[in-house]
XYZ file of C-alpha atoms in Angstrom:
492
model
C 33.264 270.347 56.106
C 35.593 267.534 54.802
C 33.535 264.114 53.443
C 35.942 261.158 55.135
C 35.025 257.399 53.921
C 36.088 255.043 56.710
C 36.332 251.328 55.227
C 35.703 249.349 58.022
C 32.647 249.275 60.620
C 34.712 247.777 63.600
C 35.414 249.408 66.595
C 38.553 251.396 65.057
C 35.942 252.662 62.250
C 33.392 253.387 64.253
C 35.852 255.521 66.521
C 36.863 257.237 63.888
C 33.250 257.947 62.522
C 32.172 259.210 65.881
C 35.333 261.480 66.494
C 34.949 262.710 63.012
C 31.575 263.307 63.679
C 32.555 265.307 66.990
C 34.831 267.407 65.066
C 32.403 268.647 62.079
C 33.371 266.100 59.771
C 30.888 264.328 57.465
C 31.726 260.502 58.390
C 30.271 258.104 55.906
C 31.222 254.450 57.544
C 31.425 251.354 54.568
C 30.867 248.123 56.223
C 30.837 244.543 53.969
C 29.063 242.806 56.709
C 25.102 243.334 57.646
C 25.904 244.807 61.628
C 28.643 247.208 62.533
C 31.503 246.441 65.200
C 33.519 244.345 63.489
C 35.040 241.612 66.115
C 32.739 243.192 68.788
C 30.317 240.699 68.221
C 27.899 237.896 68.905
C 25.272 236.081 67.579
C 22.479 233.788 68.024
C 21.921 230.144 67.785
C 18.457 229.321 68.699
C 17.369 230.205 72.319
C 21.348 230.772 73.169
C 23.358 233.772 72.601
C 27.141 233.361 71.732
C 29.624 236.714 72.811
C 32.509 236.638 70.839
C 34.472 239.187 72.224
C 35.047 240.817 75.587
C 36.564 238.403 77.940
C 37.658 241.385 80.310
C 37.304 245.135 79.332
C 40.639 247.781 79.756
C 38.499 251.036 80.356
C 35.838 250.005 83.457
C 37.204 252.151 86.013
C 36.218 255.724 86.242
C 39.456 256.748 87.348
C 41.528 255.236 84.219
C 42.127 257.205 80.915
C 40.653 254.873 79.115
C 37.341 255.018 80.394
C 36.943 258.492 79.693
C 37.169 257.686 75.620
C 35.073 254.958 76.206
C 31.983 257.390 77.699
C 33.086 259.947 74.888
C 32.332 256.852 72.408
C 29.117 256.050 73.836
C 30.300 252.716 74.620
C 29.632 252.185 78.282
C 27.139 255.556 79.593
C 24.174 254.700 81.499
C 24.614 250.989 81.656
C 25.911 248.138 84.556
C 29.456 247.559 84.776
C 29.644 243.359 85.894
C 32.417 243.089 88.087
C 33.516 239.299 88.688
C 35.200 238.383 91.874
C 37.897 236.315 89.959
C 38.872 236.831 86.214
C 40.169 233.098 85.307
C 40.785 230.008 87.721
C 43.430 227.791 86.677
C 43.582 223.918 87.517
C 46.012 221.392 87.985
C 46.240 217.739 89.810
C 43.030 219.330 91.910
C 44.907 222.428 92.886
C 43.437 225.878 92.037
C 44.570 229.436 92.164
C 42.448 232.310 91.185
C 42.921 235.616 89.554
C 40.916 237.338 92.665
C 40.228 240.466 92.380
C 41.630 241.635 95.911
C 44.854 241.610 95.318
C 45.581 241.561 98.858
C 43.662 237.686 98.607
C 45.554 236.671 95.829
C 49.082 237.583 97.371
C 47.353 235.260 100.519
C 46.226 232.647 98.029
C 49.869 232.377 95.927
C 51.497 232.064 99.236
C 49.645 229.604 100.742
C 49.740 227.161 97.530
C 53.513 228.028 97.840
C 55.461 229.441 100.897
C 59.179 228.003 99.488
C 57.937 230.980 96.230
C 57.692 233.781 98.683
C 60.333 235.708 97.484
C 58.905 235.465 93.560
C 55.608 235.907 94.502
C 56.159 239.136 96.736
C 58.006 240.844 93.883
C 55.251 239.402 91.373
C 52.827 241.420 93.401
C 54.529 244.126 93.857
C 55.118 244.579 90.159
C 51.599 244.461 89.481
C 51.228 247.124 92.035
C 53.550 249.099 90.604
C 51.566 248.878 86.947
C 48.115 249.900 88.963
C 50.344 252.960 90.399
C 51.336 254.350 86.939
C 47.856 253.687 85.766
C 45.936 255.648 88.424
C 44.278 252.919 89.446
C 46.043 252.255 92.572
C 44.728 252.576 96.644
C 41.873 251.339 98.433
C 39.602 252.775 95.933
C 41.365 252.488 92.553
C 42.120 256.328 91.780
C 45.284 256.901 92.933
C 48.406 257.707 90.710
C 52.127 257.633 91.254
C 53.811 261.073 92.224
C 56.676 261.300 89.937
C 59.370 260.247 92.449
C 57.562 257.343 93.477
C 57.344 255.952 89.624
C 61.087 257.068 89.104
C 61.794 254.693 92.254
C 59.312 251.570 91.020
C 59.302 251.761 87.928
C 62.747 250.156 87.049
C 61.058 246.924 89.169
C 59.532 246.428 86.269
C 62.464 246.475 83.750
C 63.334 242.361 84.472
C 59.739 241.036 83.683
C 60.176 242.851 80.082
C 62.815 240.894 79.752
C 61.224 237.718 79.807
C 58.636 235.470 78.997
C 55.387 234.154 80.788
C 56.977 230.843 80.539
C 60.142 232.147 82.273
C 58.888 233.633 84.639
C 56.544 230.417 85.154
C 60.158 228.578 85.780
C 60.700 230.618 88.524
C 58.125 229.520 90.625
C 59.207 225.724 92.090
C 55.119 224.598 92.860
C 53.511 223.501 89.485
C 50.023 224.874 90.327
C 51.562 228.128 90.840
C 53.844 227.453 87.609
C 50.982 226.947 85.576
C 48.776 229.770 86.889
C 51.173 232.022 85.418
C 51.931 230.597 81.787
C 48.543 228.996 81.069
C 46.351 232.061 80.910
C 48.266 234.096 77.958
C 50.845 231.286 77.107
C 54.295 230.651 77.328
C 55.730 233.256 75.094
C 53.948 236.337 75.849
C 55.602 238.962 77.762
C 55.558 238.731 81.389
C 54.852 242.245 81.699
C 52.107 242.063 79.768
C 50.294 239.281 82.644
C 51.237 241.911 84.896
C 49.072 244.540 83.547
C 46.624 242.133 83.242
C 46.806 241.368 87.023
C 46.747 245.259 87.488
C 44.096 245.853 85.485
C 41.087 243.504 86.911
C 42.292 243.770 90.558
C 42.409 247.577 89.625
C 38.511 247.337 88.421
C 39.622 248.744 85.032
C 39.280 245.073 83.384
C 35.335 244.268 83.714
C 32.776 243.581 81.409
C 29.688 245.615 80.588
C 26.264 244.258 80.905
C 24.918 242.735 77.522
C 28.508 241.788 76.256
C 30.021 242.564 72.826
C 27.136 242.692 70.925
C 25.188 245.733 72.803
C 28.664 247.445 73.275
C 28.848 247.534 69.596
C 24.976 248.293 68.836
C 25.588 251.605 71.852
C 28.648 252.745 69.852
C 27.039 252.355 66.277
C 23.691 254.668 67.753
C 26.123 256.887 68.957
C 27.684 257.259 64.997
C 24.136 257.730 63.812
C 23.216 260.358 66.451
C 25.596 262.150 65.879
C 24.544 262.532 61.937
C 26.960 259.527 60.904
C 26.489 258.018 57.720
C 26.222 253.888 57.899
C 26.166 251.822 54.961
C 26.422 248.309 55.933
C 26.959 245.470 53.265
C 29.161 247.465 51.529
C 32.550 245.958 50.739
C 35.420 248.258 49.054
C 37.365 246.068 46.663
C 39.632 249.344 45.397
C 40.963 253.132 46.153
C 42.119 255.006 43.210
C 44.801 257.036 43.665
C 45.253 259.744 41.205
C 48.709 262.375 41.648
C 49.238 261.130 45.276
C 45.618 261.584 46.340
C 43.185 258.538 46.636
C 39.719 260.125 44.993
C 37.340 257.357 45.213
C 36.273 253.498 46.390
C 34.969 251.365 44.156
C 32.931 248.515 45.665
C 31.972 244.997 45.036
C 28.500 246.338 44.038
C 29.818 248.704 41.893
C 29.412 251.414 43.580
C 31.837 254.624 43.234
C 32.066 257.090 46.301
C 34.588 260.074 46.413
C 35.812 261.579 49.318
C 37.914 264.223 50.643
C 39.772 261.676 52.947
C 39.862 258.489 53.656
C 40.450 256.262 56.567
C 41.576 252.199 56.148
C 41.055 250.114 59.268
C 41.379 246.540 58.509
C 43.687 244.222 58.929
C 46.960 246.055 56.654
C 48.339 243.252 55.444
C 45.349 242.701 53.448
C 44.199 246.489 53.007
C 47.479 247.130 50.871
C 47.082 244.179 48.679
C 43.002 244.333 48.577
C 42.613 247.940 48.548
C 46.165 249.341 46.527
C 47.318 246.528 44.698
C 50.591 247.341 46.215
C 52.529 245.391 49.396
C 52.625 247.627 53.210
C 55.052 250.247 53.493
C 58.510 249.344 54.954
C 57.657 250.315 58.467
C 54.427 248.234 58.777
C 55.720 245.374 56.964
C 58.807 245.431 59.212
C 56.604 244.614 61.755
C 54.482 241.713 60.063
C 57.855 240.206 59.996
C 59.614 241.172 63.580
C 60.553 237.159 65.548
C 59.345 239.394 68.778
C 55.829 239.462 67.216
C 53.236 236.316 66.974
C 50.102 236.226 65.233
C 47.529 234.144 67.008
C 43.980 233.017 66.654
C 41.826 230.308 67.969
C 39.507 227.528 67.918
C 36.386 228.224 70.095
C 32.861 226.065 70.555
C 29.840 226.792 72.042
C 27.585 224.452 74.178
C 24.530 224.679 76.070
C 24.397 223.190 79.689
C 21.111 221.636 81.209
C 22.254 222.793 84.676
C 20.920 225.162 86.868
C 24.403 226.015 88.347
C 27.860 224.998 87.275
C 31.017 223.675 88.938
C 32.950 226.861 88.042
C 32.733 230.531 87.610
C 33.510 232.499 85.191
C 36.716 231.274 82.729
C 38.623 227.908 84.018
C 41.827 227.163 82.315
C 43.009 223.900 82.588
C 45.472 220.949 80.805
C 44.412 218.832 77.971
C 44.307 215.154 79.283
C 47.392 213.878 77.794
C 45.657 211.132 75.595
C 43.782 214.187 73.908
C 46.757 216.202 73.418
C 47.542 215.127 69.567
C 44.437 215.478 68.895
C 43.784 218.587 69.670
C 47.122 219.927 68.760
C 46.850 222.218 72.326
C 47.937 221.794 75.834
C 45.381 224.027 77.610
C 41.393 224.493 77.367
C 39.858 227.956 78.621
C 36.240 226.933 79.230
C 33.851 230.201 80.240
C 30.455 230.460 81.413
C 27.744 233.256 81.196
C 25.874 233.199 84.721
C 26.524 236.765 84.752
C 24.098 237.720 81.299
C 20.493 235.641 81.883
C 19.569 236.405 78.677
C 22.119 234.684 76.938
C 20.256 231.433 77.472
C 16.539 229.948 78.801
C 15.658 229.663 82.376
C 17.552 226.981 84.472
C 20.320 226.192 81.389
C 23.538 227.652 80.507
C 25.730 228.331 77.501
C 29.369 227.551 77.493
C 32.222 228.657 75.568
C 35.464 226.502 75.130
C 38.315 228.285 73.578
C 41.803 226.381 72.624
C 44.564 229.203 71.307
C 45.820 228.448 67.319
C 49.373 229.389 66.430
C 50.006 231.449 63.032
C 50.833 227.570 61.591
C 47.437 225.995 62.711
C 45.686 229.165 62.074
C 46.965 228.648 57.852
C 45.972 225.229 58.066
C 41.784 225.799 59.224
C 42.068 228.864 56.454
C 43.526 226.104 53.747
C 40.835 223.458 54.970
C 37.603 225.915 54.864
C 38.188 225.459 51.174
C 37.077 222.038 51.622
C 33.411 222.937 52.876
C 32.957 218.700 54.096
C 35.849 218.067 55.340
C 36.157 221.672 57.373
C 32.394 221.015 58.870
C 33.662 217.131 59.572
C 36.730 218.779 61.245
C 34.740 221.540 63.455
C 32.443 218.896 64.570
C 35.395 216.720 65.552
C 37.102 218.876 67.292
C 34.319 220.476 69.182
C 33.146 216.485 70.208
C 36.570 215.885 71.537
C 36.774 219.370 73.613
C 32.829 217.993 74.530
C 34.435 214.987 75.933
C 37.094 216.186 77.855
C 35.015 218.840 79.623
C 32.657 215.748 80.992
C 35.444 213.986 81.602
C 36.856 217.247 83.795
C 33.213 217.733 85.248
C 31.444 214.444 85.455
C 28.184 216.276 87.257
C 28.081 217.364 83.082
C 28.174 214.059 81.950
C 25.120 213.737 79.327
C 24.019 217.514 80.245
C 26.049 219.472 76.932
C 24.909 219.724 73.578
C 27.040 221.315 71.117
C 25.584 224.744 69.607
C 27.933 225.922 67.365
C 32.124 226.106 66.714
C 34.231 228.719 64.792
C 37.664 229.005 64.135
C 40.081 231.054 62.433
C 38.628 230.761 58.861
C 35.526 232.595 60.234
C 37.307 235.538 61.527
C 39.388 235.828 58.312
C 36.380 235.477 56.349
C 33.822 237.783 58.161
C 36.771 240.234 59.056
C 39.387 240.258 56.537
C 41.868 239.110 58.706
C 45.044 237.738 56.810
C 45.680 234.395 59.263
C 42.140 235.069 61.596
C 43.629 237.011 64.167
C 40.911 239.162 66.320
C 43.871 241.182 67.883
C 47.631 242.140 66.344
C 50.180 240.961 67.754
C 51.839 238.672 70.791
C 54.664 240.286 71.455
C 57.504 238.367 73.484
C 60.250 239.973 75.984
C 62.330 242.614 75.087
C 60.064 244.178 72.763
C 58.618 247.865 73.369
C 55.449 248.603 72.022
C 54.966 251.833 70.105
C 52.788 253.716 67.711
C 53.658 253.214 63.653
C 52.836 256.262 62.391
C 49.316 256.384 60.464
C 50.638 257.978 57.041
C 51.446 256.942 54.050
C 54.346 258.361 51.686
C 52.051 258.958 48.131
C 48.594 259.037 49.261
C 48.547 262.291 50.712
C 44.702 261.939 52.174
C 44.910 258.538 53.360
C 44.968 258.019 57.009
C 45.278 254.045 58.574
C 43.247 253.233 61.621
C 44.133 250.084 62.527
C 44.793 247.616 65.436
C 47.295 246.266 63.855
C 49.594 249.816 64.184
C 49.713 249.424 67.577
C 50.827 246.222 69.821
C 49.015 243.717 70.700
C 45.553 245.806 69.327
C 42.161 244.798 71.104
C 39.127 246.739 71.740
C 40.842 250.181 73.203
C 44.023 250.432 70.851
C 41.474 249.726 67.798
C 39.221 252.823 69.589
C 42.485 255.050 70.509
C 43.876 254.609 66.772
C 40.353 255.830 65.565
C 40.263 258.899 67.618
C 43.726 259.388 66.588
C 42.872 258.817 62.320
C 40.824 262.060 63.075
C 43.821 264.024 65.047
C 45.557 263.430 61.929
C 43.214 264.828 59.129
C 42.428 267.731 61.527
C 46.498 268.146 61.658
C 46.730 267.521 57.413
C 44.222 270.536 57.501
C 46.270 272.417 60.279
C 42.768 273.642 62.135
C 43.678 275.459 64.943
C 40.952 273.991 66.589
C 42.465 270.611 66.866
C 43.748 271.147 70.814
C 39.793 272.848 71.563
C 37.970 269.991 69.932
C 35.336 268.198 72.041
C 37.415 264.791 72.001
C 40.629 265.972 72.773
C-alpha cells in the first residue's frame, strides 16, 4: 500500500497515523519534538506533575459520537473516566455559582442567586437542554436523542444565542454574580452558543477527564500508532516539501534527512505550514479565515505552584476577578485557578499542585513571542507575573498565605516554540456571534497528494476536531485513490 508522511505528532497526526494504519496504509509520523501528542501534554518539575491540556474532555459519554472515535483511537479503552461534580465555580463579592453537573441543581442554584432572572435563566436552561437533545446525550441517563420533530420544534430556540455574545447575554441577567458566571468562564466575546454546549456537554457527562490527564492520553494514543505497525520518528523537524509537476515527492528535514512518500499529510498550525513548509502564503480559503473580524486567536499565560495543604478551599477550577489594584499589572480581569485532587500522583503525599491560568489576546500573545527574544528580561517577566498571580491567590485564600511555592510558568512563546504555533494558540479560533462553523476543505489546488489535517480547518479546533480532521486526512487519500473500500473500512 500507499507510504503517507504525516508532519506533525499531535493529536491530528497521530489520528491520521492510526486511521491510516486501520486502512492498510504505511503511516510514517515526523515529530520535531522528543514525545508525541503535540499540545496533549505535560511534564515534570521535580516531585510535581504539570497537565497542560484537558481541562474537560468532549467524547466521555458512551452514548456521544465522539466517544466512539475516541475508543477507535485508543485514547480512552480500559481506563477511569473522573467525573467532577462541578466543572468551574465562579466568584464574586463572596457569591458563588457552580457549573454542577445536575442540571436540574444548577437551574435551582441560578434561581436562587437570582429569582428577578427567572425568565433568562429558564430559557438559558432550556437551551442547553435543547444542545444535550441534538447530541444524544439527553434523559436521566444521557443517551437519549431528539426525534426529528422534536429538534425541528427546539431547535430554532437556539437561533438568538448565535446571535450574540457571552458578554451579551451576561447583560441580560440583572444579578452580577449571575452576570459574571456567564462571561467569565470563556470571555466576553465568545459565542453564547458555544457556553451552551459547554453547559450541555459536562451536565451531559460527555465533558470529563480521563484518569492520568493529557500526558497518558497522548502516550495510549501514540502505543496505539505503534501497534498497529506505525512508523514514529520523533525529533524530526521538516523544514521543506518539494513539489515537483503538482505532486510534493519528498521532506527534507533540519537533519538533513530526505524521505519520499506517496502522500503526505500537514497538520500544524497553516499559517506557518505554508510559509515553513512551501515557501508560499495559505490558499484563499484558509487565509480568508486567518483574517475573518468573527474569528480571535487566543492564548494564555499559565503558572504552576505547589500547595503545602492537605486539602484546599476549592475544587476543581475557580474563576474569579483580578483585585482591581492588580489589574494593570496583569493586563487581565479574571484568574482561572485549578487544582489536581482528582490525579494523586501529580504531587507527594499531603501537598498539592496548582495551576493559574490568565487568557492572552492575539496583541499580548505578539508581545511574550517579541520578548522571549530577550532570554533576561522574558525569565524576569515570567517570574513577575507568576509572583503577582502568587499574591493575589493568598490574598483570595489567606488559609494559603506562606503555603505556595512557585514551580514553573509558560506562556505563549512556549507553545509557539514547542508547537509551531504562529501567535501560541493551543486551539484555532474564538469565534463571536453570527458566525457558523464549517469544514474548509482539506485540498490544495497544485499539490495533488497533499492532504491538511489541521485544527485550525475547523472552528474553534481542540482535542476532537484535531482527531476528527485526522480521521478525515485519511477519508480523503482513500477518496484521491477512489477504493471502493472507503464506506467498509474499519474506521468509518
Amino acid at each position: 500500500m500507499p507510504k503517507i508522511l504525516i508532519i506533525g505528532g499531535g493529536v491530528a497526526g497521530l489520528s491520521a497515523g492510526i486511521y491510516a494504519e486501520k486502512a492498510g496504509y504505511d503511516a510514517v509520523i515526523c515529530e520535531k519534538n522528543n514525545v508525541a501528542g503535540g499540545n496533549l501534554t505535560g511534564w515534570q518539575r521535580g516531585e510535581y506533575h504539570i497537565d497542560n491540556c484537558i481541562h474537560w474532555l468532549t467524547g466521555t459519554n458512551p452514548a456521544a459520537e465522539t466517544y466512539n472515535m475516541w475508543e477507535e483511537l485508543g485514547a480512552l479503552g480500559g481506563i477511569d473516566i473522573i467525573r467532577r461534580e462541578t466543572l468551574y465555580t465562579y466568584e464574586k463579592d463572596g457569591k458563588t455559582l457552580s457549573l454542577d453537573r445536575d442540571i436540574e441543581k444548577l437551574r435551582t442554584d441560578m434561581l436562587s442567586l437570582s429569582p428577578a432572572d427567572k425568565k433568562e435563566i429558564e430559557a438559558f436552561i432550556s437551551a442547553v437542554r435543547t444542545v444535550q437533545g441534538l447530541s444524544g446525550i439527553a434523559g436521566a441517563r444521557h443517551d437519549k436523542k431528539s426525534g426529528i420533530a422534536q429538534t425541528a420544534l427546539n431547535a430554532p430556540k437556539l437561533l438568538k444565542y448565535a446571535m450574540m455574545t457571552s458578554g451579551e447575554l451576561a447583560a441580560r441577567f440583572h444579578e452580577p454574580t449571575l452576570s459574571g458566571f456567564i462571561s467569565a468562564f470563556l470571555g466576553e466575546k465568545f459565542m453564547a452558543l458555544a457556553l451552551i454546549v459547554v453547559f450541555a456537554n459536562f451536565c451531559g457527562d460527555n465533558g470529563d477527564i480521563p484518569k492520568g490527564g493529557s500526558r497518558a492520553m497522548a502516550k495510549r494514543m501514540t502505543d496505539k500508532f505503534l501497534s498497529l505497525g506505525g512508523t514514529l520518528m520523533l525529533g524530526k523537524e521538516a523544514v521543506k516539501i518539494n513539489v515537483e509537476r503538482e505532486r510534493a515527492v519528498s521532506a527534507i528535514f533540519s537533519d538533513g534527512d530526505i524521505i519520499k512518500a506517496d502522500y503526505f499529510v500537514v497538520t500544524t498550525d497553516l499559517a506557518v505550514a505554508f510559509r515553513k513548509l512551501f515557501g508560499v502564503g495559505m490558499p484563499k480559503h484558509l487565509a480568508y479565515q486567518y483574517k475573518d473580524a468573527r474569528l480571535m486567536r487566543f492564548s494564555s499565560f499559565q503558572a504552576a505552584y505547589s500547595c503545602d495543604l492537605p486539602s484546599l478551599p476549592f475544587e476543581n477550577d475557580i474563576v474569579f476577578e483580578v483585585p482591581e489594584k492588580f489589574v494593570l499589572k496583569l493586563n487581565a480581569q479574571h484568574i482561572v485557578l485549578r487544582e489536581f485532587s482528582h490525579e494523586k500522583d501529580f504531587s507527594p503525599e499531603g501537598k498539592n499542585i496548582l495551576q493559574a491560568m490568565i487568557f492572552c489576546d492575539e496583541n499580548t500573545s505578539l508581545k511574550f513571542i517579541e520578548m522571549s527574544k530577550n532570554p533576561k528580561l522574558y525569565a524576569k517577566t515570567k517570574r513577575y507575573i507568576a509572583a503577582v498571580v502568587g499574591q493575589i491567590i493568598e490574598e483570595k485564600f489567606p488559609e494559603m498565605r506562606g503555603k505556595i511555592s512557585y514551580v514553573d510558568s509558560w506562556t505563549p512563546a512556549t507553545y509557539k516554540r514547542y508547537f509551531d504555533s504562529e501567535i501560541g494558540s493551543y486551539m484555532s479560533f474564538a469565534f463571536s456571534s453570527r458566525f457558523v462553523p464549517r469544514r474548509l476543505k482539506n485540498e490544495v489546488s497544485g499539490m495533488q497528494n497533499v492532504v491538511l489535517a489541521s485544527q485550525w480547518l475547523e472552528v474553534p479546533g481542540g482535542l476532537p476536531i484535531a482527531a476528527s480532521v485526522g480521521k478525515r486526512a485519511v477519508e480523503t487519500i482513500m477518496k484521491k485513490e477512489r477504493r471502493k473500500d472507503i464506506r467498509a473500512a474499519s474506521f468509518i
